[in-house]
Amino acid sequence: MRTRTCLIGQSNLFKAGLKRLFMHTPFEVAEEKDTVRESHDLSWDEGLFLIDKPNDIREIEDDIAILKQSAHGRRVVLLAESMETDQLALSFAAGVDGYLLEEISPEALLESLALVMLGEKVFPSRLAVLLCGKNWAMPRPNHRLPADGHLSERELEIVRHLTEGLPNKVIANELLITEATVKVHVKTILKKLGVANRTQVAIWAVHNGLAILPEALTAKARSETPRSAA
């Protein structure tokens, strides 16, 4: 069964290009709208809403919130020209499920959207490095952990995968363990580090030398399969 998809944006080229890309894929373009507000009339309980991001997310954040509140099965993804950490943060606060860059390859875009429809959050893989560069506030760990200290080898493996933005299912496949086991490890890691979420784990990993170097990560972001975060 194909996923009903609504393309939203002022650019006819944006919509025409995506409509052509989605031919013979799991995504069926059922509607095209100029604004998010126009999509409020759709009676879909579930489906994908792919939006050409405006210059400032504040222009549409209320409309996105209404769109998401109307039905739990709706997924919203923004396609942006560039990644600015404040815009990305506002987007996720408004309830978007994905924030992707227009430079993404067609294959990576389709894989990202498939993850979104499975309930994952997707974002550019260089997010953790940019967060560190912006010095975003985050709770400090209860104590600074050395790389070979309080985390077990298995937990360190999972931290490295979290830094890459991998979802639990992919981590489980990589490590040949169950997804439930990964979830248990993630909860333990959050508790040990004294942080609240996976993004903060990634930031901790960068600060402690467990992450990919920024230069390498930036280069990889243009070509690698997109990652997701809870």
XYZ file of N, CA, C and O in Angstrom, residues 47-123:
308
model
N -0.595 9.952 6.720
C -0.032 10.318 5.430
C 1.185 11.193 5.632
O 1.537 11.571 6.757
N 1.854 11.519 4.536
C 3.080 12.310 4.571
C 2.812 13.705 4.022
O 2.189 13.866 2.967
N 3.297 14.712 4.733
C 3.198 16.101 4.293
C 4.626 16.626 4.128
O 5.345 16.795 5.126
N 5.033 16.812 2.899
C 6.393 17.238 2.582
C 6.374 18.711 2.202
O 5.718 19.109 1.240
N 7.094 19.515 2.988
C 6.962 20.970 2.890
C 8.272 21.615 2.443
O 9.349 21.292 2.967
N 8.162 22.522 1.486
C 9.285 23.361 1.096
C 9.428 24.437 2.172
O 8.591 25.338 2.282
N 10.468 24.331 2.988
C 10.606 25.217 4.151
C 10.755 26.687 3.751
O 11.547 27.029 2.882
N 10.007 27.581 4.398
C 10.173 29.022 4.154
C 11.468 29.509 4.808
O 12.162 28.749 5.487
N 11.777 30.764 4.626
C 12.995 31.316 5.219
C 12.981 31.235 6.737
O 14.018 31.030 7.368
N 11.809 31.394 7.318
C 11.689 31.364 8.780
C 10.556 30.423 9.156
O 9.408 30.625 8.754
N 10.858 29.399 9.933
C 9.867 28.396 10.323
C 8.721 29.020 11.111
O 7.605 28.480 11.148
N 8.949 30.197 11.710
C 7.897 30.854 12.489
C 6.682 31.191 11.631
O 5.585 31.356 12.149
N 6.904 31.273 10.321
C 5.795 31.591 9.417
C 4.757 30.478 9.365
O 3.586 30.723 9.054
N 5.174 29.248 9.653
C 4.256 28.117 9.490
C 4.168 27.218 10.727
O 3.464 26.210 10.698
N 4.868 27.557 11.821
C 4.911 26.637 12.950
C 3.529 26.386 13.562
O 3.221 25.253 13.954
N 2.673 27.397 13.628
C 1.328 27.204 14.178
C 0.501 26.289 13.276
O -0.239 25.424 13.759
N 0.646 26.471 11.969
C -0.105 25.646 11.026
C 0.370 24.191 11.068
O -0.432 23.261 10.933
N 1.675 23.999 11.278
C 2.199 22.634 11.403
C 1.639 21.975 12.659
O 1.244 20.805 12.644
N 1.618 22.725 13.753
C 1.095 22.182 15.007
C -0.358 21.742 14.856
O -0.756 20.671 15.332
N -1.154 22.553 14.181
C -2.564 22.204 13.948
C -2.663 20.961 13.084
O -3.467 20.056 13.336
N -1.839 20.888 12.053
C -1.841 19.742 11.147
C -1.520 18.453 11.895
O -2.172 17.421 11.689
N -0.546 18.519 12.801
C -0.146 17.331 13.554
C -1.184 16.950 14.598
O -1.433 15.765 14.830
N -1.793 17.928 15.228
C -2.759 17.651 16.292
C -4.038 17.024 15.764
O -4.747 16.333 16.497
N -4.329 17.251 14.497
C -5.584 16.769 13.928
C -5.634 15.251 13.805
O -6.708 14.651 13.867
N -4.466 14.623 13.625
C -4.417 13.160 13.475
C -3.013 12.683 13.803
O -2.031 13.245 13.328
N -2.919 11.626 14.642
C -1.617 11.150 15.103
C -0.816 10.458 14.012
O 0.401 10.330 14.125
N -1.476 10.013 12.956
C -0.765 9.284 11.914
C -0.150 10.157 10.841
O 0.432 9.646 9.883
N -0.251 11.454 10.983
C 0.315 12.357 9.987
C 1.800 12.596 10.285
O 2.193 12.793 11.427
N 2.598 12.588 9.233
C 4.025 12.832 9.355
C 4.387 14.064 8.533
O 3.946 14.212 7.397
N 5.182 14.942 9.122
C 5.558 16.198 8.474
C 7.071 16.261 8.318
O 7.817 16.066 9.283
N 7.515 16.526 7.098
C 8.948 16.642 6.805
C 9.191 17.955 6.078
O 8.442 18.323 5.170
N 10.247 18.668 6.488
C 10.643 19.902 5.827
C 11.860 19.660 4.952
O 12.786 18.949 5.338
N 11.871 20.258 3.783
C 13.053 20.283 2.927
C 13.595 21.708 2.944
O 12.897 22.644 2.568
N 14.835 21.866 3.396
C 15.404 23.205 3.580
C 16.649 23.379 2.724
O 17.337 22.424 2.389
N 16.950 24.645 2.394
C 18.151 24.944 1.623
C 19.404 24.759 2.457
O 20.446 24.352 1.952
N 19.325 25.075 3.740
C 20.492 24.978 4.611
C 20.037 24.604 6.014
O 18.843 24.645 6.323
N 20.997 24.229 6.851
C 20.656 23.843 8.215
C 21.149 24.903 9.193
O 22.350 25.100 9.355
N 20.206 25.594 9.784
C 20.502 26.538 10.845
C 19.918 25.948 12.122
O 18.744 25.581 12.170
N 20.740 25.871 13.160
C 20.324 25.149 14.356
C 19.077 25.732 15.003
O 18.246 24.990 15.519
N 18.923 27.066 14.952
C 17.731 27.643 15.571
C 16.479 27.269 14.782
O 15.428 26.974 15.360
N 16.587 27.259 13.449
C 15.449 26.882 12.616
C 15.102 25.405 12.803
O 13.926 25.024 12.856
N 16.132 24.569 12.913
C 15.894 23.143 13.119
C 15.207 22.893 14.460
O 14.266 22.096 14.559
N 15.665 23.584 15.493
C 15.071 23.412 16.825
C 13.607 23.844 16.836
O 12.746 23.156 17.399
N 13.321 24.982 16.212
C 11.941 25.450 16.141
C 11.066 24.478 15.358
O 9.895 24.271 15.697
N 11.638 23.867 14.334
C 10.885 22.915 13.521
C 10.456 21.715 14.344
O 9.286 21.305 14.328
N 11.397 21.121 15.071
C 11.051 19.954 15.880
C 10.118 20.332 17.030
O 9.264 19.548 17.436
N 10.265 21.548 17.560
C 9.358 22.004 18.610
C 7.939 22.133 18.072
O 6.961 21.908 18.796
N 7.821 22.484 16.790
C 6.494 22.611 16.172
C 5.880 21.257 15.863
O 4.682 21.173 15.574
N 6.683 20.198 15.913
C 6.144 18.858 15.711
C 6.546 18.169 14.429
O 5.988 17.131 14.087
N 7.537 18.721 13.696
C 7.941 18.059 12.461
C 8.629 16.734 12.777
O 9.204 16.550 13.842
N 8.555 15.822 11.839
C 9.164 14.504 12.006
C 10.488 14.386 11.269
O 11.239 13.435 11.488
N 10.768 15.333 10.397
C 12.020 15.293 9.678
C 12.405 16.653 9.153
O 11.556 17.477 8.820
N 13.710 16.885 9.118
C 14.269 18.140 8.603
C 15.430 17.728 7.714
O 16.457 17.243 8.196
N 15.261 17.871 6.403
C 16.249 17.404 5.446
C 16.717 18.545 4.553
O 15.997 19.522 4.351
N 17.915 18.401 4.030
C 18.471 19.420 3.160
C 18.179 19.094 1.700
O 18.173 17.921 1.302
N 17.970 20.140 0.905
C 17.638 19.942 -0.502
C 18.765 19.280 -1.281
O 18.536 18.737 -2.359
N 19.977 19.306 -0.740
C 21.111 18.673 -1.408
C 21.101 17.146 -1.265
O 21.914 16.451 -1.859
N 20.170 16.617 -0.509
C 20.092 15.179 -0.278
C 19.866 14.442 -1.600
O 19.187 14.942 -2.500
N 20.435 13.260 -1.733
C 20.246 12.483 -2.960
C 18.834 11.904 -2.992
O 18.201 11.722 -1.945
N 18.310 11.613 -4.191
C 16.966 11.023 -4.272
C 16.843 9.735 -3.475
O 15.833 9.509 -2.806
N 17.878 8.888 -3.537
C 17.821 7.618 -2.801
C 17.762 7.853 -1.302
O 16.982 7.198 -0.589
N 18.588 8.775 -0.832
C 18.603 9.066 0.604
C 17.289 9.693 1.057
O 16.811 9.431 2.160
N 16.698 10.528 0.205
C 15.415 11.139 0.536
C 14.344 10.071 0.725
O 13.588 10.092 1.707
N 14.274 9.136 -0.200
C 13.257 8.082 -0.111
C 13.461 7.234 1.138
O 12.501 6.863 1.815
N 14.719 6.925 1.467
C 14.981 6.143 2.671
C 14.624 6.933 3.926
O 14.111 6.374 4.901
N 14.900 8.236 3.912
C 14.548 9.090 5.049
C 13.045 9.113 5.272
O 12.561 8.989 6.404
N 12.300 9.280 4.186
C 10.843 9.347 4.299
C 10.270 8.014 4.763
O 9.285 7.978 5.516
N 10.887 6.913 4.342
C 10.433 5.601 4.803
C 10.631 5.478 6.313
O 9.765 4.941 7.019
N 11.746 5.988 6.820
C 11.984 5.968 8.269
C 10.950 6.814 9.002
O 10.455 6.427 10.063
N 10.639 7.970 8.449
C 9.638 8.840 9.069
C 8.303 8.120 9.187
O 7.637 8.179 10.228
N 7.908 7.407 8.149
C 6.619 6.717 8.170
C 6.627 5.544 9.153
O 5.577 5.066 9.558
N 7.819 5.107 9.567
C 7.933 4.067 10.595
C 7.942 4.667 12.000
O 8.043 3.941 12.986
N 7.860 5.993 12.078
C 7.809 6.648 13.385
C 9.120 7.231 13.847
O 9.215 7.718 14.982
N 10.150 7.207 13.011
C 11.444 7.760 13.387
C 11.495 9.259 13.100
O 10.718 9.786 12.315
N 12.454 9.939 13.744
C 12.762 11.324 13.421
C 14.008 11.317 12.542
O 14.941 10.554 12.784
N 14.041 12.152 11.520
C 15.211 12.197 10.654
C 15.752 13.617 10.582
O 15.004 14.590 10.660
N 17.079 13.716 10.450
C 17.738 15.003 10.384
C 19.087 14.820 9.711
O 19.589 13.697 9.606
